[in-house]
């Protein structure tokens, strides 16, 4: 009970701080409070260290090169995170940590793998969008900076580095070994890009004559038309599936070791 109370207080403090520096919206801060309380409360300081590494590096990197990232609004990847975005990135990890007492410590690996995938994708997006040479992961054609499914040397390097940092922290706090977590993060990150180039809704704004991923278009408020993908698969859905992939790969890699 004391651990849950401490977890709740710490999560409330961090969520409200993130709200004040505009990393989270009101709904995002509430979701982060719930996610944080479950993770700290059930997983203790070890789980908190992994979660905070994801959260703090992501918040700091989003401030990098703000000028060059202005067009990211077209792709719904700019500004404070709302509840949907928080759950898309942290939902799978929260369920993994909550179930570990019934399903065993393999789920600690799944927890780390899910957060490694979320971190890999965040680092790839926040650093990769500073590069102007993004190409489609499927067709290798040049794509607009920030467009889902686009990869670049800079972004892919950041993706691997982000997964490696989470893997290193996971080892440091004795939650999971390095390689399975790294594999979960890197594969989850690539899965994110592949879904972004295929299933994710790509839209067209007739007013601005350009592609985007939001409806209505964030820039002008006009209704946008579907160009590719599935209507209901947006960036949040893709992030959720990528973290699920990261958790699965980490569990598979862990079971191969035994
Ligand atoms: Zn528009």
Coordinates of N, CA and C in Angstrom, one line a residue, residues 54-243:
X54 N 12.5 6.6 -21.1 CA 11.6 6.8 -22.3 C 11.1 8.2 -22.2
X55 N 10.4 8.5 -21.1 CA 9.6 9.8 -21.1 C 10.5 11.0 -21.1
X56 N 11.6 11.0 -20.3 CA 12.4 12.2 -20.3 C 13.2 12.4 -21.6
X57 N 13.8 11.4 -22.1 CA 14.5 11.6 -23.4 C 13.6 12.0 -24.5
X58 N 12.4 11.4 -24.6 CA 11.4 11.8 -25.6 C 11.0 13.3 -25.5
X59 N 10.7 13.7 -24.2 CA 10.3 15.1 -24.0 C 11.5 16.1 -24.4
X60 N 12.7 15.7 -24.0 CA 13.8 16.6 -24.4 C 14.1 16.6 -25.9
X61 N 14.0 15.5 -26.5 CA 14.3 15.4 -28.0 C 13.2 16.2 -28.8
X62 N 12.0 16.2 -28.2 CA 10.9 16.9 -29.0 C 11.2 18.4 -29.1
X63 N 12.1 18.9 -28.2 CA 12.4 20.3 -28.2 C 13.6 20.6 -29.1
X64 N 14.2 19.6 -29.7 CA 15.4 19.7 -30.5 C 14.9 20.2 -31.9
X65 N 15.5 21.3 -32.4 CA 15.3 21.8 -33.7 C 13.8 22.1 -34.0
X66 N 13.2 22.8 -33.1 CA 11.7 23.2 -33.2 C 11.4 23.8 -34.5
X67 N 12.3 24.6 -35.0 CA 12.1 25.4 -36.2 C 11.9 24.4 -37.4
X68 N 12.7 23.4 -37.5 CA 12.7 22.5 -38.6 C 11.5 21.5 -38.5
X69 N 10.9 21.4 -37.3 CA 9.9 20.5 -37.1 C 8.5 21.0 -37.2
X70 N 8.4 22.3 -37.7 CA 7.1 22.9 -37.8 C 6.1 22.1 -38.7
X71 N 6.6 21.6 -39.8 CA 5.8 20.8 -40.7 C 5.3 19.5 -40.1
X72 N 5.8 19.1 -38.9 CA 5.3 17.9 -38.3 C 3.9 17.9 -37.9
X73 N 3.3 19.1 -37.8 CA 1.9 19.2 -37.5 C 1.0 18.5 -38.6
X74 N 1.5 18.5 -39.8 CA 0.8 17.7 -40.9 C 0.7 16.3 -40.6
X75 N 1.6 15.7 -39.8 CA 1.7 14.3 -39.6 C 1.3 14.0 -38.2
X76 N 0.7 14.9 -37.5 CA 0.2 14.7 -36.1 C 1.2 14.3 -35.1
X77 N 2.5 14.8 -35.4 CA 3.6 14.4 -34.5 C 4.2 15.6 -33.8
X78 N 3.4 16.6 -33.5 CA 3.9 17.8 -32.9 C 3.1 18.2 -31.7
X79 N 3.7 18.9 -30.8 CA 2.9 19.4 -29.7 C 2.8 18.5 -28.5
X80 N 2.0 18.9 -27.5 CA 1.8 18.1 -26.3 C 1.1 16.8 -26.6
X81 N 1.5 15.8 -25.8 CA 0.9 14.4 -26.0 C -0.4 14.3 -25.3
X82 N -1.5 13.8 -25.9 CA -2.8 13.6 -25.2 C -2.9 12.2 -24.7
X83 N -4.0 11.9 -24.1 CA -4.2 10.6 -23.4 C -4.0 9.4 -24.4
X84 N -4.6 9.6 -25.7 CA -4.5 8.6 -26.7 C -3.0 8.2 -27.0
X85 N -2.2 9.3 -27.2 CA -0.8 9.1 -27.5 C -0.1 8.4 -26.3
X86 N -0.4 8.8 -25.1 CA 0.3 8.2 -23.9 C 0.0 6.8 -23.8
X87 N -1.3 6.4 -24.1 CA -1.7 5.0 -24.0 C -1.2 4.2 -25.2
X88 N -1.1 4.8 -26.3 CA -0.5 4.2 -27.5 C 0.9 3.8 -27.3
X89 N 1.7 4.6 -26.6 CA 3.1 4.3 -26.3 C 3.3 3.5 -25.0
X90 N 2.4 3.7 -24.0 CA 2.7 3.1 -22.7 C 1.7 2.0 -22.3
X91 N 0.6 1.8 -23.1 CA -0.4 0.8 -22.8 C 0.0 -0.6 -22.7
X92 N 0.8 -1.1 -23.7 CA 1.2 -2.4 -23.7 C 2.2 -2.7 -22.5
X93 N 3.1 -1.8 -22.3 CA 4.1 -1.9 -21.2 C 3.3 -2.0 -19.8
X94 N 2.3 -1.2 -19.7 CA 1.5 -1.1 -18.4 C 0.8 -2.5 -18.2
X95 N 0.2 -3.0 -19.2 CA -0.4 -4.3 -19.1 C 0.6 -5.4 -18.8
X96 N 1.8 -5.4 -19.4 CA 2.8 -6.4 -19.2 C 3.2 -6.4 -17.7
X97 N 3.5 -5.2 -17.2 CA 4.0 -5.1 -15.8 C 2.9 -5.5 -14.8
X98 N 1.6 -5.1 -15.2 CA 0.5 -5.4 -14.3 C 0.3 -7.0 -14.2
X99 N 0.6 -7.7 -15.3 CA 0.3 -9.1 -15.3 C 1.5 -10.0 -14.9
X100 N 2.6 -9.4 -14.6 CA 3.8 -10.2 -14.4 C 3.7 -11.1 -13.2
X101 N 2.9 -10.8 -12.2 CA 2.8 -11.6 -11.0 C 2.1 -13.0 -11.3
X102 N 1.2 -12.9 -12.3 CA 0.5 -14.2 -12.7 C 1.2 -14.9 -13.9
X103 N 1.9 -14.1 -14.8 CA 2.4 -14.7 -16.0 C 3.9 -14.9 -15.9
X104 N 4.6 -14.4 -14.8 CA 6.0 -14.7 -14.7 C 6.9 -13.5 -15.1
X105 N 8.2 -13.6 -14.8 CA 9.1 -12.5 -15.0 C 9.5 -12.3 -16.4
X106 N 9.1 -13.2 -17.3 CA 9.3 -13.0 -18.8 C 8.6 -11.7 -19.2
X107 N 7.5 -11.4 -18.5 CA 6.8 -10.1 -18.8 C 7.6 -8.9 -18.4
X108 N 8.6 -9.0 -17.6 CA 9.5 -7.9 -17.4 C 10.3 -7.6 -18.7
X109 N 10.7 -8.7 -19.4 CA 11.3 -8.5 -20.7 C 10.4 -7.9 -21.7
X110 N 9.1 -8.3 -21.7 CA 8.1 -7.8 -22.6 C 7.9 -6.3 -22.3
X111 N 7.8 -5.9 -21.0 CA 7.7 -4.5 -20.6 C 8.8 -3.7 -21.2
X112 N 10.1 -4.2 -21.0 CA 11.2 -3.4 -21.5 C 11.2 -3.4 -23.0
X113 N 10.8 -4.5 -23.7 CA 10.7 -4.5 -25.1 C 9.7 -3.5 -25.7
X114 N 8.6 -3.4 -25.0 CA 7.5 -2.5 -25.4 C 8.0 -1.0 -25.3
X115 N 8.7 -0.7 -24.2 CA 9.2 0.6 -24.0 C 10.4 0.9 -24.9
X116 N 11.2 -0.1 -25.2 CA 12.3 0.0 -26.1 C 11.8 0.4 -27.5
X117 N 10.7 -0.2 -27.9 CA 10.1 0.1 -29.3 C 9.5 1.5 -29.3
X118 N 8.8 1.9 -28.2 CA 8.3 3.3 -28.1 C 9.4 4.3 -28.1
X119 N 10.5 4.0 -27.4 CA 11.7 4.9 -27.4 C 12.3 5.0 -28.7
X120 N 12.5 3.8 -29.4 CA 13.2 3.7 -30.7 C 12.4 4.6 -31.7
X121 N 11.0 4.4 -31.7 CA 10.2 5.2 -32.6 C 10.3 6.7 -32.3
X122 N 10.2 7.1 -31.0 CA 10.3 8.5 -30.6 C 11.6 9.1 -31.0
X123 N 12.7 8.4 -30.7 CA 14.0 8.9 -31.1 C 14.2 9.1 -32.6
X124 N 13.7 8.0 -33.4 CA 13.8 8.0 -34.8 C 13.0 9.2 -35.4
X125 N 11.8 9.5 -34.8 CA 11.0 10.6 -35.3 C 11.6 11.9 -34.9
X126 N 11.9 12.1 -33.7 CA 12.4 13.4 -33.2 C 13.8 13.8 -33.8
X127 N 14.7 12.8 -34.0 CA 16.0 13.1 -34.6 C 15.9 12.9 -36.1
X128 N 15.3 11.9 -36.6 CA 15.2 11.6 -38.0 C 14.6 12.8 -38.8
X129 N 13.6 13.5 -38.2 CA 13.0 14.5 -38.9 C 13.9 15.8 -39.1
X130 N 15.0 15.8 -38.5 CA 16.0 16.8 -38.7 C 16.7 16.6 -40.0
X131 N 16.7 15.4 -40.5 CA 17.3 15.0 -41.7 C 16.3 15.3 -42.9
X132 N 16.9 15.8 -44.0 CA 16.0 16.1 -45.1 C 15.9 15.0 -46.1
X133 N 16.6 13.9 -45.9 CA 16.7 12.8 -46.9 C 15.9 11.6 -46.5
X134 N 14.6 11.7 -46.2 CA 13.8 10.5 -45.8 C 13.3 9.8 -47.1
X135 N 13.4 8.5 -47.1 CA 12.9 7.7 -48.2 C 11.9 6.7 -47.6
X136 N 10.9 6.3 -48.5 CA 10.0 5.2 -48.0 C 10.7 3.9 -47.7
X137 N 10.3 3.3 -46.6 CA 11.0 2.0 -46.2 C 10.6 0.9 -47.2
X138 N 9.5 1.1 -48.0 CA 9.1 0.1 -48.9 C 9.5 0.4 -50.4
X139 N 9.3 1.6 -50.8 CA 9.5 1.9 -52.3 C 10.8 2.6 -52.5
X140 N 11.5 3.1 -51.4 CA 12.7 3.8 -51.4 C 12.6 5.2 -52.2
X141 N 11.3 5.6 -52.5 CA 11.1 6.9 -53.1 C 11.3 8.0 -52.0
X142 N 11.8 9.1 -52.3 CA 11.8 10.2 -51.4 C 10.4 10.6 -50.8
X143 N 10.3 10.8 -49.5 CA 9.0 11.2 -48.9 C 9.2 12.5 -48.1
X144 N 8.1 13.2 -47.9 CA 8.2 14.4 -47.1 C 8.7 14.1 -45.7
X145 N 9.5 15.1 -45.2 CA 10.0 14.9 -43.8 C 8.9 14.8 -42.8
X146 N 9.0 13.7 -42.0 CA 7.9 13.5 -41.0 C 6.9 12.5 -41.4
X147 N 6.8 12.3 -42.8 CA 5.7 11.4 -43.3 C 6.0 10.0 -42.7
X148 N 4.9 9.3 -42.3 CA 5.1 8.0 -41.7 C 5.5 7.0 -42.8
X149 N 6.4 6.1 -42.4 CA 6.9 5.1 -43.4 C 8.2 5.6 -44.0
X150 N 8.6 6.8 -43.7 CA 9.9 7.3 -44.2 C 11.0 7.0 -43.2
X151 N 12.2 6.6 -43.8 CA 13.3 6.4 -42.9 C 14.5 7.1 -43.5
X152 N 15.5 7.4 -42.6 CA 16.7 8.0 -43.1 C 17.9 7.4 -42.3
X153 N 19.1 7.7 -42.7 CA 20.3 7.2 -42.0 C 20.3 7.7 -40.6
X154 N 20.0 9.0 -40.5 CA 20.0 9.7 -39.1 C 18.9 9.1 -38.2
X155 N 17.7 8.9 -38.8 CA 16.6 8.4 -38.0 C 16.8 7.0 -37.6
X156 N 17.3 6.1 -38.5 CA 17.6 4.7 -38.2 C 18.7 4.6 -37.1
X157 N 19.7 5.4 -37.2 CA 20.8 5.4 -36.2 C 20.2 5.8 -34.8
X158 N 19.3 6.8 -34.8 CA 18.7 7.2 -33.6 C 17.8 6.1 -33.0
X159 N 17.1 5.4 -33.9 CA 16.2 4.3 -33.5 C 17.0 3.2 -32.8
X160 N 18.1 2.9 -33.3 CA 19.0 1.8 -32.7 C 19.5 2.4 -31.4
X161 N 20.0 3.6 -31.4 CA 20.5 4.2 -30.1 C 19.5 4.3 -29.0
X162 N 18.2 4.7 -29.4 CA 17.2 4.7 -28.4 C 16.9 3.4 -27.8
X163 N 16.8 2.3 -28.7 CA 16.6 1.0 -28.2 C 17.7 0.5 -27.3
X164 N 18.9 0.9 -27.7 CA 20.1 0.5 -26.9 C 20.1 1.1 -25.5
X165 N 19.7 2.4 -25.4 CA 19.7 3.1 -24.1 C 18.7 2.4 -23.2
X166 N 17.5 2.0 -23.7 CA 16.5 1.3 -22.9 C 17.0 -0.1 -22.5
X167 N 17.7 -0.7 -23.4 CA 18.3 -2.1 -23.1 C 19.3 -2.0 -22.0
X168 N 20.2 -0.9 -22.1 CA 21.2 -0.7 -21.1 C 20.6 -0.4 -19.7
X169 N 19.5 0.4 -19.7 CA 18.9 0.7 -18.4 C 18.2 -0.6 -17.9
X170 N 17.6 -1.4 -18.7 CA 16.9 -2.6 -18.3 C 17.9 -3.6 -17.6
X171 N 19.2 -3.6 -18.2 CA 20.2 -4.5 -17.6 C 20.6 -3.9 -16.3
X172 N 20.8 -2.5 -16.3 CA 21.3 -1.8 -15.0 C 20.3 -2.0 -13.8
X173 N 19.0 -2.1 -14.1 CA 18.1 -2.2 -13.0 C 17.6 -3.7 -12.8
X174 N 18.3 -4.6 -13.5 CA 18.1 -6.1 -13.4 C 16.7 -6.5 -13.8
X175 N 16.1 -5.8 -14.8 CA 14.8 -6.2 -15.3 C 14.8 -7.2 -16.4
X176 N 15.8 -7.0 -17.3 CA 15.9 -7.9 -18.5 C 17.3 -7.8 -19.1
X177 N 17.8 -8.9 -19.8 CA 19.1 -8.8 -20.4 C 19.1 -7.9 -21.7
X178 N 20.3 -7.5 -22.1 CA 20.4 -6.5 -23.1 C 19.8 -6.8 -24.5
X179 N 20.3 -8.0 -25.1 CA 20.0 -8.3 -26.5 C 18.5 -8.4 -26.8
X180 N 17.7 -9.1 -25.9 CA 16.3 -9.3 -26.2 C 15.6 -7.9 -26.2
X181 N 16.0 -7.0 -25.3 CA 15.3 -5.7 -25.3 C 15.7 -4.9 -26.5
X182 N 17.0 -4.9 -26.9 CA 17.5 -4.2 -28.0 C 16.7 -4.7 -29.3
X183 N 16.6 -6.0 -29.4 CA 15.9 -6.6 -30.6 C 14.5 -6.2 -30.6
X184 N 13.8 -6.2 -29.5 CA 12.4 -5.7 -29.4 C 12.3 -4.3 -29.9
X185 N 13.2 -3.4 -29.4 CA 13.2 -2.0 -29.8 C 13.4 -1.8 -31.2
X186 N 14.5 -2.4 -31.8 CA 14.8 -2.2 -33.2 C 13.8 -2.8 -34.1
X187 N 13.4 -4.0 -33.9 CA 12.3 -4.6 -34.7 C 11.0 -3.9 -34.6
X188 N 10.6 -3.5 -33.4 CA 9.4 -2.7 -33.2 C 9.5 -1.4 -34.0
X189 N 10.6 -0.8 -34.0 CA 10.8 0.5 -34.7 C 10.6 0.3 -36.2
X190 N 11.2 -0.8 -36.7 CA 11.0 -1.0 -38.2 C 9.6 -1.4 -38.5
X191 N 9.0 -2.2 -37.6 CA 7.5 -2.5 -37.8 C 6.7 -1.3 -37.9
X192 N 7.0 -0.3 -37.0 CA 6.3 1.0 -37.0 C 6.4 1.7 -38.4
X193 N 7.6 1.7 -39.0 CA 7.8 2.3 -40.3 C 7.1 1.5 -41.4
X194 N 7.1 0.2 -41.3 CA 6.4 -0.6 -42.4 C 4.9 -0.4 -42.3
X195 N 4.4 -0.4 -41.1 CA 2.9 -0.1 -41.0 C 2.6 1.4 -41.5
X196 N 3.6 2.3 -41.2 CA 3.4 3.7 -41.6 C 3.4 3.8 -43.1
X197 N 4.1 2.9 -43.8 CA 4.1 3.0 -45.3 C 3.0 2.2 -45.9
X198 N 2.2 1.4 -45.1 CA 1.2 0.5 -45.7 C -0.2 0.8 -45.1
X199 N -0.4 0.3 -43.9 CA -1.7 0.3 -43.3 C -2.2 1.7 -42.8
X200 N -1.2 2.5 -42.4 CA -1.6 3.8 -41.8 C -2.2 4.7 -42.8
X201 N -3.3 5.4 -42.4 CA -4.0 6.4 -43.2 C -3.1 7.5 -43.7
X202 N -3.0 7.6 -45.0 CA -2.3 8.8 -45.6 C -3.4 9.6 -46.3
X203 N -3.4 10.9 -46.1 CA -4.5 11.7 -46.5 C -4.1 12.9 -47.4
X204 N -5.0 13.5 -48.1 CA -4.7 14.6 -49.0 C -5.6 15.8 -48.6
X205 N -5.0 17.0 -48.5 CA -5.7 18.2 -48.2 C -5.9 18.9 -49.5
X206 N -7.2 19.0 -50.0 CA -7.4 19.7 -51.3 C -7.2 21.2 -51.2
X207 N -7.4 21.8 -50.0 CA -7.1 23.2 -49.8 C -5.7 23.6 -50.0
X208 N -4.8 22.8 -49.3 CA -3.4 23.1 -49.3 C -2.6 22.3 -50.4
X209 N -3.3 21.4 -51.1 CA -2.7 20.6 -52.2 C -1.4 19.8 -51.6
X210 N -1.6 19.2 -50.5 CA -0.5 18.4 -50.0 C -1.0 17.2 -49.1
X211 N -0.1 16.3 -49.0 CA -0.4 15.1 -48.2 C -0.3 15.4 -46.7
X212 N -1.1 14.7 -45.9 CA -1.0 14.9 -44.4 C -1.6 13.6 -43.8
X213 N -1.6 13.6 -42.5 CA -2.2 12.4 -41.8 C -3.2 12.8 -40.8
X214 N -3.8 14.0 -40.9 CA -4.8 14.4 -39.9 C -6.1 14.7 -40.7
X215 N -7.2 14.6 -40.0 CA -8.5 15.0 -40.6 C -9.3 15.6 -39.4
X216 N -9.7 16.8 -39.5 CA -9.4 17.8 -40.5 C -7.9 18.2 -40.5
X217 N -7.4 18.8 -41.6 CA -6.0 19.2 -41.7 C -5.7 20.2 -40.6
X218 N -4.6 19.9 -39.8 CA -4.2 20.7 -38.7 C -3.9 22.2 -39.2
X219 N -3.3 22.3 -40.4 CA -2.8 23.6 -40.8 C -3.9 24.5 -41.2
X220 N -5.0 24.0 -41.9 CA -6.1 24.9 -42.4 C -7.5 24.5 -41.9
X221 N -7.7 23.4 -41.3 CA -9.0 23.0 -40.8 C -9.9 22.4 -41.9
X222 N -9.4 22.2 -43.1 CA -10.2 21.6 -44.2 C -10.3 20.1 -44.0
X223 N -11.5 19.5 -44.5 CA -11.6 18.0 -44.5 C -10.6 17.5 -45.5
X224 N -10.0 16.3 -45.1 CA -9.0 15.7 -46.0 C -9.5 14.4 -46.5
X225 N -8.9 13.9 -47.7 CA -9.4 12.7 -48.3 C -8.3 11.6 -48.1
X226 N -8.8 10.4 -48.1 CA -7.9 9.2 -48.0 C -7.1 9.0 -49.3
X227 N -5.8 8.8 -49.1 CA -5.0 8.4 -50.3 C -4.6 7.0 -50.2
X228 N -4.3 6.5 -49.0 CA -3.8 5.1 -48.9 C -4.1 4.6 -47.5
X229 N -4.1 3.3 -47.3 CA -4.2 2.8 -45.9 C -5.6 2.7 -45.4
X230 N -5.7 2.4 -44.1 CA -7.0 2.2 -43.5 C -7.4 3.4 -42.7
X231 N -8.6 3.8 -42.8 CA -9.1 5.0 -42.2 C -8.8 5.1 -40.7
X232 N -9.0 3.9 -40.0 CA -8.9 3.9 -38.5 C -7.5 3.6 -38.0
X233 N -6.5 3.4 -38.9 CA -5.1 3.2 -38.4 C -4.4 4.6 -38.5
X234 N -4.3 5.2 -37.4 CA -3.6 6.5 -37.4 C -2.2 6.2 -36.7
X235 N -1.5 7.3 -36.4 CA -0.2 7.2 -35.8 C -0.2 6.5 -34.4
X236 N -1.3 6.8 -33.7 CA -1.4 6.2 -32.3 C -1.6 4.7 -32.5
X237 N -2.5 4.2 -33.4 CA -2.7 2.8 -33.6 C -1.4 2.1 -34.0
X238 N -0.6 2.8 -34.9 CA 0.6 2.2 -35.3 C 1.6 2.1 -34.2
X239 N 1.7 3.1 -33.3 CA 2.6 3.1 -32.2 C 2.2 1.9 -31.2
X240 N 0.9 1.8 -31.0 CA 0.4 0.7 -30.1 C 0.8 -0.7 -30.7
X241 N 0.6 -0.9 -32.0 CA 1.0 -2.2 -32.6 C 2.5 -2.4 -32.6
X242 N 3.3 -1.3 -32.7 CA 4.8 -1.4 -32.7 C 5.3 -1.8 -31.3
X243 N 4.6 -1.2 -30.2 CA 5.0 -1.6 -28.9 C 4.6 -3.1 -28.6

